[in-house]
């Protein structure tokens, strides 16, 4: 099957070579008929009609002009029809299939007129002709007309099919270009998501590491055991961050061997809170109005991407608390599963803070807003009444 397809493709790519071979075969087959009969002029005439077939697809108008000229000379000199006259229907077919529209119509008219000229030349004319000659001439004319019409019709159908195939090929090329553009846009969007992921990882990890490093420095002399614990927290945070960075960079490299660790979700919040508490942040969690861990369940499940978004919102908000709210700040996370979706509130008291926590990290807030907008959610962040800073996000359930 592959060989036949390759052969067909070669025929399509090399029309002139194929037509030259066909013309050469016809000349070799039909030429010797007259050479052996000691009639070389007819052999030359037959070959002259067949040779233009080599250009019937690459230059159909020129080939048709040569054949028409030879036929007119043949008619003017009253030379009898030869075997090479088979070139006439082949040229009509070729011009109808591969030539311009005006040339296709012209060869059709010339073919019909040529049939009348041929029969009147060889079957008498006017009153000197007998009834039998007129009948034979009329029959011969109709047969030639049928041959001309069939050749032209097949060529015109070939033209229509060729144009349809060309339109399909053009459409396929356009679709390939569009798909390539869509893949590029999707890759750019994915890289944008990865950039936000890396921002979340780096910002969170560095905030924890800096806080722990400061604590270890102050406690190194007075309480060495606290410094040891802080260094262990720094090492663990660094290892986790390095693993996350490797996973994201593996996606950027399009490496099939990149890590397959699942993306974090709401079930991973307990582990996230442990890291913040180890960094010295006093943190409480409420869900559904009941102070607890994450033992409760949602009314409806969020998509994995939405869960990741909720996780990153909490992570970014608490990271901003550590960076901007002051040394003894307290934070509260409230997860409310409502009828339409999940509402997330992160509030800190901002004790001792020199500036509002959210104002120091505009990129983080913009990243949260972009993430939530992907799921038709909303984000509200700003100073809370009575002091501190509040981040409030709402992520609706998926309608699928």
Short mmCIF file of C-alpha atoms in Angstrom, two decimals:
data_model
loop_
_atom_site.label_atom_id
_atom_site.label_comp_id
_atom_site.label_asym_id
_atom_site.label_seq_id
_atom_site.Cartn_x
_atom_site.Cartn_y
_atom_site.Cartn_z
CA UNK A 1 0.00 0.00 0.00
CA UNK A 2 2.85 2.37 0.84
CA UNK A 3 4.61 1.58 -2.43
CA UNK A 4 1.49 2.32 -4.44
CA UNK A 5 1.00 5.57 -2.56
CA UNK A 6 4.62 6.54 -3.17
CA UNK A 7 4.27 5.71 -6.89
CA UNK A 8 1.08 7.75 -7.14
CA UNK A 9 2.76 10.68 -5.40
CA UNK A 10 5.68 10.48 -7.83
CA UNK A 11 3.26 10.56 -10.78
CA UNK A 12 1.62 13.68 -9.34
CA UNK A 13 4.93 15.43 -8.72
CA UNK A 14 6.38 14.65 -12.18
CA UNK A 15 3.64 15.21 -14.80
CA UNK A 16 6.06 16.20 -17.58
CA UNK A 17 8.15 13.04 -17.21
CA UNK A 18 5.06 10.86 -17.22
CA UNK A 19 3.58 12.60 -20.28
CA UNK A 20 6.91 12.37 -22.14
CA UNK A 21 6.95 8.63 -21.50
CA UNK A 22 3.34 8.25 -22.73
CA UNK A 23 4.04 10.28 -25.89
CA UNK A 24 7.19 8.26 -26.59
CA UNK A 25 5.33 4.96 -26.21
CA UNK A 26 2.56 6.10 -28.60
CA UNK A 27 5.09 7.26 -31.18
CA UNK A 28 6.95 3.95 -30.98
CA UNK A 29 3.74 1.96 -31.31
CA UNK A 30 1.96 3.95 -34.05
CA UNK A 31 4.95 5.22 -36.07
CA UNK A 32 6.23 1.91 -37.44
CA UNK A 33 2.78 1.16 -38.92
CA UNK A 34 3.48 3.63 -41.75
CA UNK A 35 7.23 3.06 -41.86
CA UNK A 36 6.76 -0.61 -42.68
CA UNK A 37 4.16 0.32 -45.29
CA UNK A 38 6.72 2.55 -47.07
CA UNK A 39 4.77 5.70 -46.26
CA UNK A 40 7.22 7.76 -44.19
CA UNK A 41 5.35 11.09 -44.64
CA UNK A 42 2.35 9.66 -42.82
CA UNK A 43 4.65 8.32 -40.12
CA UNK A 44 6.09 11.81 -39.64
CA UNK A 45 2.61 13.34 -39.57
CA UNK A 46 1.48 10.81 -36.98
CA UNK A 47 4.55 11.49 -34.83
CA UNK A 48 4.05 15.26 -35.15
CA UNK A 49 0.53 14.90 -33.74
CA UNK A 50 1.70 12.70 -30.85
CA UNK A 51 4.80 14.61 -29.70
CA UNK A 52 2.84 17.61 -28.26
CA UNK A 53 1.22 15.18 -25.81
CA UNK A 54 4.41 15.50 -23.77
CA UNK A 55 3.22 19.01 -22.75
CA UNK A 56 -0.48 18.22 -22.43
CA UNK A 57 -0.54 18.93 -18.67
CA UNK A 58 2.35 21.33 -18.16
CA UNK A 59 1.50 23.54 -21.20
CA UNK A 60 -1.90 22.41 -22.45
CA UNK A 61 -2.68 25.53 -24.52
CA UNK A 62 0.61 25.37 -26.45
CA UNK A 63 0.21 21.64 -27.07
CA UNK A 64 -3.37 22.16 -28.30
CA UNK A 65 -2.26 24.97 -30.63
CA UNK A 66 0.35 22.70 -32.26
CA UNK A 67 -2.16 19.88 -32.77
CA UNK A 68 -4.79 22.26 -34.21
CA UNK A 69 -2.22 23.73 -36.62
CA UNK A 70 -1.13 20.29 -37.85
CA UNK A 71 -4.75 19.23 -38.31
CA UNK A 72 -5.50 22.37 -40.36
CA UNK A 73 -2.48 21.74 -42.58
CA UNK A 74 -3.57 18.12 -42.95
CA UNK A 75 -7.10 19.21 -43.94
CA UNK A 76 -5.81 21.84 -46.39
CA UNK A 77 -3.55 19.29 -48.11
CA UNK A 78 -6.32 16.67 -48.10
CA UNK A 79 -4.10 14.18 -46.28
CA UNK A 80 -6.02 11.17 -45.04
CA UNK A 81 -6.49 10.67 -41.26
CA UNK A 82 -3.59 8.92 -39.55
CA UNK A 83 -3.20 6.85 -36.38
CA UNK A 84 -1.71 9.85 -34.58
CA UNK A 85 -5.14 11.48 -34.78
CA UNK A 86 -5.74 9.86 -31.38
CA UNK A 87 -3.91 12.89 -30.02
CA UNK A 88 -6.99 15.05 -30.74
CA UNK A 89 -9.33 13.62 -28.04
CA UNK A 90 -6.39 13.37 -25.63
CA UNK A 91 -5.57 17.06 -26.13
CA UNK A 92 -9.23 18.03 -25.74
CA UNK A 93 -9.31 16.12 -22.44
CA UNK A 94 -6.04 17.70 -21.25
CA UNK A 95 -7.08 21.28 -22.04
CA UNK A 96 -10.47 20.79 -20.37
CA UNK A 97 -8.77 19.33 -17.28
CA UNK A 98 -5.65 21.47 -16.91
CA UNK A 99 -6.05 24.54 -19.14
CA UNK A 100 -7.85 27.84 -18.54
CA UNK A 101 -11.61 27.99 -18.96
CA UNK A 102 -11.50 29.94 -22.23
CA UNK A 103 -9.13 27.38 -23.75
CA UNK A 104 -11.37 24.53 -22.61
CA UNK A 105 -14.38 26.04 -24.35
CA UNK A 106 -12.30 26.86 -27.44
CA UNK A 107 -11.09 23.28 -27.95
CA UNK A 108 -14.66 22.04 -27.53
CA UNK A 109 -15.88 24.32 -30.32
CA UNK A 110 -12.87 23.53 -32.52
CA UNK A 111 -13.43 19.82 -32.01
CA UNK A 112 -17.07 20.02 -33.07
CA UNK A 113 -16.25 22.22 -36.07
CA UNK A 114 -13.31 20.00 -37.01
CA UNK A 115 -15.59 16.97 -37.12
CA UNK A 116 -17.80 18.69 -39.73
CA UNK A 117 -14.75 19.81 -41.74
CA UNK A 118 -13.36 16.28 -41.72
CA UNK A 119 -16.53 14.57 -42.94
CA UNK A 120 -17.28 17.15 -45.65
CA UNK A 121 -13.74 16.78 -46.97
CA UNK A 122 -13.79 13.01 -47.32
CA UNK A 123 -17.45 12.22 -47.94
CA UNK A 124 -18.29 14.57 -50.78
CA UNK A 125 -20.35 17.73 -50.81
CA UNK A 126 -23.49 19.17 -52.36
CA UNK A 127 -25.52 17.56 -55.18
CA UNK A 128 -22.65 15.38 -56.41
CA UNK A 129 -22.83 13.29 -53.26
CA UNK A 130 -25.03 10.31 -53.07
CA UNK A 131 -27.52 9.59 -50.36
CA UNK A 132 -25.28 6.85 -49.04
CA UNK A 133 -22.26 9.17 -48.75
CA UNK A 134 -24.35 11.80 -46.96
CA UNK A 135 -25.66 9.22 -44.51
CA UNK A 136 -22.20 7.85 -43.83
CA UNK A 137 -20.84 11.38 -43.44
CA UNK A 138 -23.59 12.37 -41.00
CA UNK A 139 -23.04 9.20 -38.99
CA UNK A 140 -19.30 9.79 -38.94
CA UNK A 141 -19.84 13.40 -37.81
CA UNK A 142 -22.09 12.32 -34.93
CA UNK A 143 -19.56 9.71 -33.82
CA UNK A 144 -16.74 12.25 -33.84
CA UNK A 145 -18.94 14.70 -31.94
CA UNK A 146 -19.62 12.05 -29.33
CA UNK A 147 -15.90 11.36 -29.00
CA UNK A 148 -15.21 15.10 -28.62
CA UNK A 149 -18.00 15.59 -26.06
CA UNK A 150 -16.98 12.55 -24.02
CA UNK A 151 -13.32 13.67 -23.98
CA UNK A 152 -14.25 17.22 -23.01
CA UNK A 153 -16.73 16.08 -20.32
CA UNK A 154 -14.20 13.75 -18.71
CA UNK A 155 -11.63 16.52 -18.74
CA UNK A 156 -14.06 19.00 -17.19
CA UNK A 157 -14.94 16.50 -14.45
CA UNK A 158 -11.24 16.01 -13.81
CA UNK A 159 -10.86 19.79 -13.50
CA UNK A 160 -13.67 19.95 -10.94
CA UNK A 161 -12.17 17.10 -8.92
CA UNK A 162 -8.70 18.64 -9.09
CA UNK A 163 -10.01 21.99 -7.87
CA UNK A 164 -11.89 20.28 -5.05
CA UNK A 165 -8.76 18.40 -3.98
CA UNK A 166 -6.76 21.62 -4.15
CA UNK A 167 -9.37 23.39 -2.01
CA UNK A 168 -9.20 20.54 0.53
CA UNK A 169 -5.42 20.69 0.59
CA UNK A 170 -5.53 24.45 1.11
CA UNK A 171 -8.07 24.01 3.89
CA UNK A 172 -5.90 21.35 5.54
CA UNK A 173 -2.89 23.65 5.36
CA UNK A 174 -4.90 26.45 6.94
CA UNK A 175 -6.11 24.10 9.67
CA UNK A 176 -2.55 22.97 10.35
CA UNK A 177 -1.43 26.58 10.64
CA UNK A 178 -4.37 27.37 12.94
CA UNK A 179 -3.64 24.31 15.08
CA UNK A 180 0.01 25.29 15.30
CA UNK A 181 -1.00 28.77 16.39
CA UNK A 182 -3.41 27.32 18.96
CA UNK A 183 -0.64 25.08 20.29
CA UNK A 184 1.68 28.07 20.56
CA UNK A 185 -0.99 30.09 22.38
CA UNK A 186 -1.68 27.16 24.71
CA UNK A 187 2.05 26.81 25.40
CA UNK A 188 2.32 30.53 26.12
CA UNK A 189 -0.68 30.32 28.46
CA UNK A 190 0.85 27.29 30.19
CA UNK A 191 4.12 29.16 30.66
CA UNK A 192 2.17 32.04 32.16
CA UNK A 193 0.57 29.61 34.63
CA UNK A 194 3.97 28.14 35.40
CA UNK A 195 5.41 31.61 35.99
CA UNK A 196 2.67 32.25 38.55
CA UNK A 197 3.36 28.83 40.11
CA UNK A 198 7.04 29.67 40.41
CA UNK A 199 6.21 33.05 41.92
CA UNK A 200 4.04 31.37 44.55
CA UNK A 201 6.70 28.78 45.36
CA UNK A 202 9.60 31.22 45.54
CA UNK A 203 7.68 33.90 47.47
CA UNK A 204 6.33 31.45 50.05
CA UNK A 205 9.57 29.54 50.50
CA UNK A 206 11.79 32.60 50.78
CA UNK A 207 9.44 34.22 53.29
CA UNK A 208 9.55 31.13 55.49
CA UNK A 209 13.31 30.73 55.09
CA UNK A 210 14.04 34.39 55.90
CA UNK A 211 11.80 34.31 58.97
CA UNK A 212 13.38 31.10 60.24
CA UNK A 213 16.89 32.36 59.51
CA UNK A 214 16.24 35.53 61.53
CA UNK A 215 14.84 33.47 64.39
CA UNK A 216 17.81 31.08 64.30
CA UNK A 217 20.25 33.99 64.36
CA UNK A 218 18.62 35.51 67.44
CA UNK A 219 18.24 32.16 69.23
CA UNK A 220 21.67 30.76 68.40
CA UNK A 221 23.30 32.12 71.53
CA UNK A 222 20.48 31.85 74.07
CA UNK A 223 18.63 28.71 72.95
CA UNK A 224 20.65 26.60 70.54
CA UNK A 225 17.92 23.95 70.37
CA UNK A 226 15.54 26.52 68.83
CA UNK A 227 18.18 27.43 66.27
CA UNK A 228 18.52 23.76 65.37
CA UNK A 229 14.77 23.46 64.84
CA UNK A 230 14.75 26.62 62.70
CA UNK A 231 17.57 25.28 60.55
CA UNK A 232 15.68 22.01 60.10
CA UNK A 233 12.61 23.97 58.99
CA UNK A 234 14.76 25.96 56.55
CA UNK A 235 16.22 22.75 55.11
CA UNK A 236 12.80 21.12 54.72
CA UNK A 237 11.30 24.20 53.10
CA UNK A 238 14.25 24.45 50.72
CA UNK A 239 13.97 20.80 49.70
CA UNK A 240 10.24 21.06 49.03
CA UNK A 241 10.73 24.24 47.03
CA UNK A 242 13.51 22.65 45.01
CA UNK A 243 11.28 19.67 44.19
CA UNK A 244 8.49 22.00 43.04
CA UNK A 245 10.90 24.05 40.93
CA UNK A 246 12.26 20.92 39.28
CA UNK A 247 8.75 19.77 38.42
CA UNK A 248 7.86 23.11 36.84
CA UNK A 249 11.14 23.38 34.96
CA UNK A 250 10.57 19.85 33.71
CA UNK A 251 7.30 21.02 32.17
CA UNK A 252 9.10 23.92 30.51
CA UNK A 253 11.63 21.52 29.04
CA UNK A 254 8.79 19.30 27.75
CA UNK A 255 10.67 16.38 29.25
CA UNK A 256 8.64 13.16 29.33
CA UNK A 257 10.73 12.04 32.31
CA UNK A 258 9.68 15.06 34.39
CA UNK A 259 8.11 14.45 37.74
CA UNK A 260 4.53 13.29 38.02
CA UNK A 261 3.85 14.56 41.53
CA UNK A 262 0.21 15.68 41.72
CA UNK A 263 -0.53 19.37 42.09
CA UNK A 264 -1.53 20.46 45.61
CA UNK A 265 -5.18 20.88 46.54
CA UNK A 266 -7.34 21.61 49.56
CA UNK A 267 -6.39 18.31 51.14
CA UNK A 268 -2.81 19.59 51.37
CA UNK A 269 -3.66 22.69 53.42
CA UNK A 270 -2.81 20.97 56.72
CA UNK A 271 0.77 20.44 55.53
CA UNK A 272 0.91 24.02 54.27
CA UNK A 273 -0.25 25.36 57.65
CA UNK A 274 2.39 23.31 59.46
CA UNK A 275 5.07 25.14 57.50
CA UNK A 276 3.64 28.54 58.36
CA UNK A 277 3.24 27.64 62.03
CA UNK A 278 6.84 26.43 62.06
CA UNK A 279 7.80 29.85 60.69
CA UNK A 280 6.25 31.44 63.79
CA UNK A 281 2.86 32.50 62.44
CA UNK A 282 -0.06 32.00 64.79
CA UNK A 283 -2.72 30.53 62.55
CA UNK A 284 -6.28 29.30 62.99
CA UNK A 285 -8.62 27.61 60.56
CA UNK A 286 -12.40 27.58 60.36
CA UNK A 287 -14.50 25.67 57.90
CA UNK A 288 -18.23 25.92 57.69
CA UNK A 289 -18.16 27.99 60.89
CA UNK A 290 -16.69 25.10 62.91
CA UNK A 291 -13.09 25.38 64.16
CA UNK A 292 -11.46 22.26 62.90
CA UNK A 293 -9.03 20.82 60.45
CA UNK A 294 -10.11 19.85 56.96
CA UNK A 295 -12.24 16.95 58.03
CA UNK A 296 -15.42 18.45 56.59
CA UNK A 297 -16.44 18.01 52.98
CA UNK A 298 -17.73 20.29 50.28
CA UNK A 299 -21.26 20.16 48.94
CA UNK A 300 -19.83 19.68 45.48
CA UNK A 301 -16.31 18.96 44.34
CA UNK A 302 -14.22 21.66 42.75
CA UNK A 303 -12.23 20.83 39.61
CA UNK A 304 -8.54 20.03 40.27
CA UNK A 305 -7.49 23.36 38.75
CA UNK A 306 -9.91 25.23 41.00
CA UNK A 307 -8.62 23.37 44.04
CA UNK A 308 -5.08 24.35 43.08
CA UNK A 309 -6.26 27.94 42.74
CA UNK A 310 -7.83 27.85 46.22
CA UNK A 311 -4.62 26.39 47.64
CA UNK A 312 -2.49 29.10 45.99
CA UNK A 313 -4.80 31.86 47.23
CA UNK A 314 -4.38 30.70 50.83
CA UNK A 315 -0.63 30.24 50.36
CA UNK A 316 -0.15 33.68 48.80
CA UNK A 317 -2.28 35.43 51.44
CA UNK A 318 -0.41 33.80 54.34
CA UNK A 319 2.94 34.51 52.67
CA UNK A 320 1.99 38.18 52.52
CA UNK A 321 1.09 38.02 56.22
CA UNK A 322 4.57 36.73 57.09
CA UNK A 323 6.28 39.31 54.89
CA UNK A 324 4.23 42.40 55.72
CA UNK A 325 2.02 41.99 58.82
CA UNK A 326 4.71 42.24 61.50
CA UNK A 327 6.47 39.89 63.92
CA UNK A 328 3.54 38.91 66.18
CA UNK A 329 0.74 38.88 63.67
CA UNK A 330 -2.07 36.37 63.90
CA UNK A 331 -3.96 35.06 60.89
CA UNK A 332 -7.27 33.28 60.48
CA UNK A 333 -8.34 31.24 57.46
CA UNK A 334 -12.06 30.69 56.94
CA UNK A 335 -13.33 28.23 54.29
CA UNK A 336 -17.10 28.46 53.73
CA UNK A 337 -18.77 25.96 51.36
CA UNK A 338 -21.77 27.91 50.10
CA UNK A 339 -24.53 26.91 47.71
CA UNK A 340 -22.73 28.37 44.69
CA UNK A 341 -19.12 27.70 45.55
CA UNK A 342 -16.25 28.04 47.99
CA UNK A 343 -15.56 31.30 49.80
CA UNK A 344 -12.07 31.85 51.22
CA UNK A 345 -11.32 34.56 53.78
CA UNK A 346 -7.82 35.17 55.11
CA UNK A 347 -7.63 37.88 57.81
CA UNK A 348 -4.70 39.05 59.88
CA UNK A 349 -4.56 41.52 62.77
CA UNK A 350 -1.40 43.18 61.45
CA UNK A 351 0.05 43.95 64.86
CA UNK A 352 3.28 45.84 64.58
CA UNK A 353 3.07 46.02 60.79
CA UNK A 354 4.69 49.03 59.23
CA UNK A 355 2.56 48.85 56.08
CA UNK A 356 -0.48 47.11 54.76
CA UNK A 357 0.47 43.54 53.88
CA UNK A 358 -1.14 43.42 50.49
CA UNK A 359 0.42 46.61 49.25
CA UNK A 360 3.91 45.17 49.28
CA UNK A 361 3.16 42.39 46.83
CA UNK A 362 1.04 43.65 43.95
CA UNK A 363 2.24 40.83 41.73
CA UNK A 364 0.90 38.27 44.18
CA UNK A 365 -2.54 39.86 44.29
CA UNK A 366 -2.65 40.18 40.51
CA UNK A 367 -1.66 36.54 40.19
CA UNK A 368 -4.46 35.51 42.56
CA UNK A 369 -6.97 37.60 40.63
CA UNK A 370 -5.90 36.05 37.31
CA UNK A 371 -6.14 32.54 38.69
CA UNK A 372 -9.60 33.09 40.14
CA UNK A 373 -10.85 34.81 36.97
CA UNK A 374 -10.12 31.61 35.02
CA UNK A 375 -12.89 29.94 37.04
CA UNK A 376 -15.31 32.90 36.92
CA UNK A 377 -14.56 33.74 40.53
CA UNK A 378 -13.91 37.02 42.33
CA UNK A 379 -11.23 38.45 44.60
CA UNK A 380 -11.41 41.30 47.09
CA UNK A 381 -8.33 42.37 49.01
CA UNK A 382 -7.70 45.40 51.21
CA UNK A 383 -7.32 46.76 54.72
CA UNK A 384 -9.83 45.33 57.18
CA UNK A 385 -11.95 47.43 59.46
CA UNK A 386 -10.32 47.58 62.87
CA UNK A 387 -6.83 46.97 61.48
CA UNK A 388 -5.06 44.25 59.62
CA UNK A 389 -5.62 43.07 56.08
CA UNK A 390 -8.28 40.84 54.52
CA UNK A 391 -8.18 38.69 51.39
CA UNK A 392 -11.57 37.38 50.32
CA UNK A 393 -12.00 35.08 47.33
CA UNK A 394 -14.95 33.23 45.88
CA UNK A 395 -14.59 30.24 43.52
CA UNK A 396 -17.86 28.88 42.07
CA UNK A 397 -18.53 25.23 41.50
CA UNK A 398 -18.02 23.89 38.00
CA UNK A 399 -21.26 23.56 36.03
CA UNK A 400 -19.96 20.39 34.36
#
